[in-house]
Every structure is written in structure tokens, then in C-alpha cells.
Amino acid sequence: MGAFVNALDQEPWRFIISFLVIVVLTLNTAAILTLAERKVAGYIQLRYGPNRTGFRGILQPAADVIKLFVKENVAPGKADRWVFLAAPIAMFVPAAVIWMVVPFAPKAVVTNLNIGLLFVVSTTSIGALGVIMAGYGSHSNFSLLGALRGAAQMISYEVPLILSLLGTIILTGSLSLSDVVDKQAGGFWHWYIWSQLPMFAVFYIASIAEVKRVPFDLPEGESEIVGGYQIEYSGMTWAMIQASEFASMGLMSAITVTLFLGGWQPPFEFLDLGNFDWIWFGLKTALVMFTLQWVRWSVPRFRMDQLMDLGWKVLVPLSLVWLLVTAAGTLIVG
Amino acid sequence: MPQIGQGTLKGMGITLKHLLSKKITRQYPEYKRQMPERSRGMLTVDMDRCIACLQCMRICPDHCISIDQTKRDFDGSGKPKPFAVGFMIDDSRCMYCSLCVEVCPVNCIYHTEEFEVQAYSRLELARQFGERPVDPTVDPKPQVKKKRPVRGGSKGKAAAKKKAAGKEEEAA
């Protein structure tokens, strides 16, 4: 087993296998999370959720995908056709690409970039471009308004998101995600969530806003606000938009786990699983994803002004203050 | 920010409690509830009892009932009685007001407990009873009897007087 793993660790194999894992992960997180979301919603609303296809609805994602493939893909007559069709791809690709730098286990990372964190924050902001493209390309007033709301929200929450990463960067002294995880070795009390608790809160809230989920889902607002940037989409293009939302939700929880919850580090030293450390990573990511869904079904939606207030008047100053505290603390402690 | 803080935590606690509590979903297609008394499902008609009086057809606000009426001499007495050759109930129009049920003198039209009304086309919902099918595409609006013209005489004069009196009262 050990020799086999070592053989797989050599260069072409390591890359190919981790690449395949990431492709499967990105495509499947969206499908599985859709089911999980509906089940969690059902349980919170005192019903079962989808439970007719397969055992307790386990085949529901497959049925959904088939239905969406069969559905006609309609584009509005006056739409800017190329922009309209490229927008879902522009939204999906960043969400898929960032998985490249996420360390699942000590050896399971496609490319251990030196500038991993910079790569993450720069690539997530491409999502705003996709939203603008969808709104502008649809040639519909509601889409355009939704897209502008979305862009305003995503850009304003990009600032606290990046600021909240700086504390971790100061403590690690590196932008590589694998280094961040390595520094958190040795029990859960070494995880950055304790020393960076306000930063964790800021990052968590900003990541919810970044993936456009309730309570920050103003860009979409399915029921209360009249549609968002995705009104005009149907069939597989709509599915791509939804998939990118769910994939980036999984991604954001993975990044949260990597930065603040010790990544693949087990909570205690004696629980180290060797080559199976990715199980810890998966468990923690699943937990964070569940809290995201839990928040979604508990908290009412923000108004636009409340949203901006929270971003600029609470999260940005808080992260700046804690950045100062972290910097001073590193100077004093050494 | 009143939303962030205690209120949010309280709400999250409530939803967590719901997450773990017992579910009250009814597994509907497998388990069907006993329908309550006098529940209004799809309409049906007992053609053996129908006397083709056309009252249900006349009272229906949606014109969803149409009856093909003839007269047949059943007992050879030489006096033909009305008989419904065709009877059509269009469930795509019916609004379950139950007026036809109330007005029927022989209680031959009534609600069943069947409430799953679905079909692929609207015409499938027009259910036929009786010997001969009725065309469901024709609006079965019953013929309105023409009002008899007001005849001259005391009756007409009285009415006219009354009318005039009313006008005077209004004017005063």
C-alpha cells in the first residue's frame, strides 16, 4: 500500500489523478449539494424533501440532470447571444479552477502554488464578471438590475474577504495553502480559528455573500425581488449557473476549512489517518457546508442598504482592527 | 445591526430543533386520507334517476353541464316524458360550487370523493354519461327564455303606476 501510494506520488500520475478527482468533485458537489440542500430544507421545514426517486431520493440528482439536459435551451431574441451563452461558463470555470490549489491531503493537491491564496482571491472575483455578462447579455431590464446588484455586492464583499485572509498570511508567512495547513499541525488548539476568531467570522460571512446565498442573495432573489441576472436562462445554461453557485459554495467551505480549521489535520494527534487524512478534510468541509445550508433556512434576506452597511461598516473595520492585533501579537510573541 | 447576534442565534436554534424533530409529512399517493363527509370531489350523475329537467344545466354558473334532451314515450300512455340522451360534465370548467347538487329534484347528480382531476388535454376532462356523447367544444350555455312582452290591461297599468310613484318619491 505504501509503495503503491509512493508510486502514485510521482509526477505524471500525481497530477493526472488529482486532476480527475477535482473534475469529478466539481461536477458532483453541485449535484450532491442540490439534493443535500433540498433535504436540509425539508427537514427544517418539517417535511422529508425529495424521497421518491431511489432510496430516500438518492437518485434525485441524476433525475434532475437528465431533465435539465432534455429541456430546451432558450435565448431571448434580442439577447447578445455570445455573451449570453458565455456567461454561465464564465461563472463556472473560476469555481472549478480554484479546486486546483486546495490541499485535500498532504500529497493530494494538483499544484502547490506559492501564491495559492492570491490565486484564490483573484479567481473568485472573476465570478462577478460572469454575473455582469449574464445580466448584460440577456438584454432584459430585470437581468441588468440583478446583475448590477450582484456586482455591487460581490465587489464590496471582496474587500473584507481579502482582509480577513491577511491575518493568516501574517501568522504563516506564506501564501501557499499547503503551508497554511502544515502550520496548523498538532491538535485542534493549534488551528487558526482560535487566534483568528473575528477573522473567521468575517471570512465566513463574506464567503456567504461571495457565493450569493441567503441572507445575501440579492442578486438572485427568486421570489421577493423580481428575478435576478438569471431570469432569461433555461435548461443547461441555467443548470450551469446553479452548479457554479453550489460548486463555489463547496469551494468556499473547503477554503474556510483550509485556512481556519486545520485542513486535513486531525483534531487530535492520535487520530492521524496517514494517507487517509482527506477524510478529516471531507468531514470538516461537510460540516461547514451544512452550516451554510442551516444559515440559509434560518436567516431572512437583507435589504440592499443593510447589506452594504454590514459589509463596509462592520466587517471591514473589524478585520482591519484584528489585522492590527495580529501584527502586534506576532511582534510581541515573536 | 439587530439581525446579527442574539436574534440570529435564536433563529438558528429554532431551525436546528426543527431539523431534529419528527416529520409530519403524509406519504400522499401511498397513504390517502379518508375524505370528510360532504367533501366535494368530481361530479358524477346517476343516469337511471335523471329526469332531464335541465335544472342543473340552467343553474351552473360555468356552463359546465350540458344535456341532450329528447322526449320519449316510455309507458305507451301517449304522453312523452323528457329523457336525457346525452349528459356531459366538463370538469375543466367546474368550480365545485355544488349548486347543481342542491337544485337536483331527484338527487341524481352528486360529488364523488375523487379529487385527482388531471388529464393531458382539456377535452379529456369532459366526461360523458348516457347513450349519446355530447359535443364538449360547444358552449353548453342554456337557452334563455325570452321575456314575455308586457301585455296591456290592469296588470300592466298597475305596474306603470307603481313605476311612476317610485319616480315621484325619488324626485321628492
PDB file of N, CA, C and O in Angstrom, chain B residues 53-77:
ATOM      1  N   CYS B  53     -84.672  17.372 -16.294  1.00  0.00           N
ATOM      2  CA  CYS B  53     -85.396  18.605 -16.026  1.00  0.00           C
ATOM      3  C   CYS B  53     -84.558  19.822 -16.386  1.00  0.00           C
ATOM      4  O   CYS B  53     -85.056  20.940 -16.369  1.00  0.00           O
ATOM      5  N   LEU B  54     -83.253  19.628 -16.639  1.00  0.00           N
ATOM      6  CA  LEU B  54     -82.320  20.666 -17.079  1.00  0.00           C
ATOM      7  C   LEU B  54     -82.038  21.732 -16.015  1.00  0.00           C
ATOM      8  O   LEU B  54     -81.466  22.768 -16.311  1.00  0.00           O
ATOM      9  N   GLN B  55     -82.453  21.455 -14.762  1.00  0.00           N
ATOM     10  CA  GLN B  55     -82.236  22.496 -13.740  1.00  0.00           C
ATOM     11  C   GLN B  55     -80.758  22.686 -13.438  1.00  0.00           C
ATOM     12  O   GLN B  55     -80.288  23.810 -13.234  1.00  0.00           O
ATOM     13  N   CYS B  56     -80.003  21.582 -13.381  1.00  0.00           N
ATOM     14  CA  CYS B  56     -78.572  21.693 -13.093  1.00  0.00           C
ATOM     15  C   CYS B  56     -77.876  22.455 -14.205  1.00  0.00           C
ATOM     16  O   CYS B  56     -77.001  23.279 -13.966  1.00  0.00           O
ATOM     17  N   MET B  57     -78.284  22.204 -15.430  1.00  0.00           N
ATOM     18  CA  MET B  57     -77.686  22.882 -16.578  1.00  0.00           C
ATOM     19  C   MET B  57     -77.964  24.380 -16.516  1.00  0.00           C
ATOM     20  O   MET B  57     -77.100  25.186 -16.800  1.00  0.00           O
ATOM     21  N   ARG B  58     -79.169  24.731 -16.079  1.00  0.00           N
ATOM     22  CA  ARG B  58     -79.518  26.156 -16.045  1.00  0.00           C
ATOM     23  C   ARG B  58     -78.809  26.887 -14.926  1.00  0.00           C
ATOM     24  O   ARG B  58     -78.415  28.027 -15.075  1.00  0.00           O
ATOM     25  N   ILE B  59     -78.641  26.201 -13.788  1.00  0.00           N
ATOM     26  CA  ILE B  59     -78.114  26.926 -12.627  1.00  0.00           C
ATOM     27  C   ILE B  59     -76.595  26.991 -12.648  1.00  0.00           C
ATOM     28  O   ILE B  59     -75.988  27.827 -11.975  1.00  0.00           O
ATOM     29  N   CYS B  60     -75.950  26.171 -13.445  1.00  0.00           N
ATOM     30  CA  CYS B  60     -74.486  26.098 -13.406  1.00  0.00           C
ATOM     31  C   CYS B  60     -73.876  27.431 -13.840  1.00  0.00           C
ATOM     32  O   CYS B  60     -74.121  27.882 -14.948  1.00  0.00           O
ATOM     33  N   PRO B  61     -73.108  28.081 -12.973  1.00  0.00           N
ATOM     34  CA  PRO B  61     -72.538  29.380 -13.324  1.00  0.00           C
ATOM     35  C   PRO B  61     -71.483  29.288 -14.414  1.00  0.00           C
ATOM     36  O   PRO B  61     -71.234  30.255 -15.126  1.00  0.00           O
ATOM     37  N   ASP B  62     -70.846  28.137 -14.542  1.00  0.00           N
ATOM     38  CA  ASP B  62     -69.753  27.994 -15.515  1.00  0.00           C
ATOM     39  C   ASP B  62     -70.199  27.313 -16.791  1.00  0.00           C
ATOM     40  O   ASP B  62     -69.379  27.066 -17.658  1.00  0.00           O
ATOM     41  N   HIS B  63     -71.437  26.970 -16.920  1.00  0.00           N
ATOM     42  CA  HIS B  63     -71.960  26.209 -18.055  1.00  0.00           C
ATOM     43  C   HIS B  63     -71.151  24.941 -18.265  1.00  0.00           C
ATOM     44  O   HIS B  63     -70.685  24.659 -19.360  1.00  0.00           O
ATOM     45  N   CYS B  64     -70.884  24.211 -17.202  1.00  0.00           N
ATOM     46  CA  CYS B  64     -70.057  23.019 -17.371  1.00  0.00           C
ATOM     47  C   CYS B  64     -70.898  21.778 -17.574  1.00  0.00           C
ATOM     48  O   CYS B  64     -70.378  20.732 -17.905  1.00  0.00           O
ATOM     49  N   ILE B  65     -72.219  21.864 -17.424  1.00  0.00           N
ATOM     50  CA  ILE B  65     -73.087  20.715 -17.669  1.00  0.00           C
ATOM     51  C   ILE B  65     -73.861  20.965 -18.955  1.00  0.00           C
ATOM     52  O   ILE B  65     -74.374  22.075 -19.159  1.00  0.00           O
ATOM     53  N   SER B  66     -73.907  19.969 -19.825  1.00  0.00           N
ATOM     54  CA  SER B  66     -74.795  20.118 -20.984  1.00  0.00           C
ATOM     55  C   SER B  66     -75.539  18.813 -21.189  1.00  0.00           C
ATOM     56  O   SER B  66     -74.983  17.732 -21.026  1.00  0.00           O
ATOM     57  N   ILE B  67     -76.801  18.939 -21.502  1.00  0.00           N
ATOM     58  CA  ILE B  67     -77.686  17.777 -21.584  1.00  0.00           C
ATOM     59  C   ILE B  67     -78.363  17.762 -22.947  1.00  0.00           C
ATOM     60  O   ILE B  67     -78.856  18.786 -23.420  1.00  0.00           O
ATOM     61  N   ASP B  68     -78.344  16.592 -23.545  1.00  0.00           N
ATOM     62  CA  ASP B  68     -79.043  16.406 -24.821  1.00  0.00           C
ATOM     63  C   ASP B  68     -80.407  15.796 -24.488  1.00  0.00           C
ATOM     64  O   ASP B  68     -80.498  14.622 -24.130  1.00  0.00           O
ATOM     65  N   GLN B  69     -81.461  16.619 -24.602  1.00  0.00           N
ATOM     66  CA  GLN B  69     -82.776  16.186 -24.099  1.00  0.00           C
ATOM     67  C   GLN B  69     -83.714  15.824 -25.247  1.00  0.00           C
ATOM     68  O   GLN B  69     -83.769  16.539 -26.252  1.00  0.00           O
ATOM     69  N   THR B  70     -84.368  14.700 -25.118  1.00  0.00           N
ATOM     70  CA  THR B  70     -85.449  14.368 -26.064  1.00  0.00           C
ATOM     71  C   THR B  70     -86.674  13.987 -25.248  1.00  0.00           C
ATOM     72  O   THR B  70     -86.613  13.935 -24.022  1.00  0.00           O
ATOM     73  N   LYS B  71     -87.744  13.669 -25.943  1.00  0.00           N
ATOM     74  CA  LYS B  71     -88.927  13.183 -25.228  1.00  0.00           C
ATOM     75  C   LYS B  71     -89.212  11.785 -25.713  1.00  0.00           C
ATOM     76  O   LYS B  71     -89.207  11.510 -26.916  1.00  0.00           O
ATOM     77  N   ARG B  72     -89.425  10.908 -24.755  1.00  0.00           N
ATOM     78  CA  ARG B  72     -89.704   9.530 -25.122  1.00  0.00           C
ATOM     79  C   ARG B  72     -90.962   9.067 -24.401  1.00  0.00           C
ATOM     80  O   ARG B  72     -91.206   9.420 -23.241  1.00  0.00           O
ATOM     81  N   ASP B  73     -91.693   8.240 -25.122  1.00  0.00           N
ATOM     82  CA  ASP B  73     -92.923   7.697 -24.548  1.00  0.00           C
ATOM     83  C   ASP B  73     -92.582   6.338 -23.954  1.00  0.00           C
ATOM     84  O   ASP B  73     -92.454   5.340 -24.663  1.00  0.00           O
ATOM     85  N   PHE B  74     -92.384   6.306 -22.629  1.00  0.00           N
ATOM     86  CA  PHE B  74     -91.905   5.073 -22.001  1.00  0.00           C
ATOM     87  C   PHE B  74     -93.020   4.061 -21.797  1.00  0.00           C
ATOM     88  O   PHE B  74     -92.895   2.901 -22.142  1.00  0.00           O
ATOM     89  N   ASP B  75     -94.132   4.523 -21.208  1.00  0.00           N
ATOM     90  CA  ASP B  75     -95.155   3.566 -20.787  1.00  0.00           C
ATOM     91  C   ASP B  75     -96.292   3.423 -21.793  1.00  0.00           C
ATOM     92  O   ASP B  75     -97.307   2.805 -21.497  1.00  0.00           O
ATOM     93  N   GLY B  76     -96.135   3.985 -22.990  1.00  0.00           N
ATOM     94  CA  GLY B  76     -97.163   3.843 -24.008  1.00  0.00           C
ATOM     95  C   GLY B  76     -98.439   4.583 -23.694  1.00  0.00           C
ATOM     96  O   GLY B  76     -99.496   4.241 -24.190  1.00  0.00           O
ATOM     97  N   SER B  77     -98.373   5.597 -22.833  1.00  0.00           N
ATOM     98  CA  SER B  77     -99.572   6.339 -22.447  1.00  0.00           C
ATOM     99  C   SER B  77     -99.887   7.438 -23.441  1.00  0.00           C
ATOM    100  O   SER B  77    -100.875   8.118 -23.296  1.00  0.00           O
TER     101      SER B  77
END
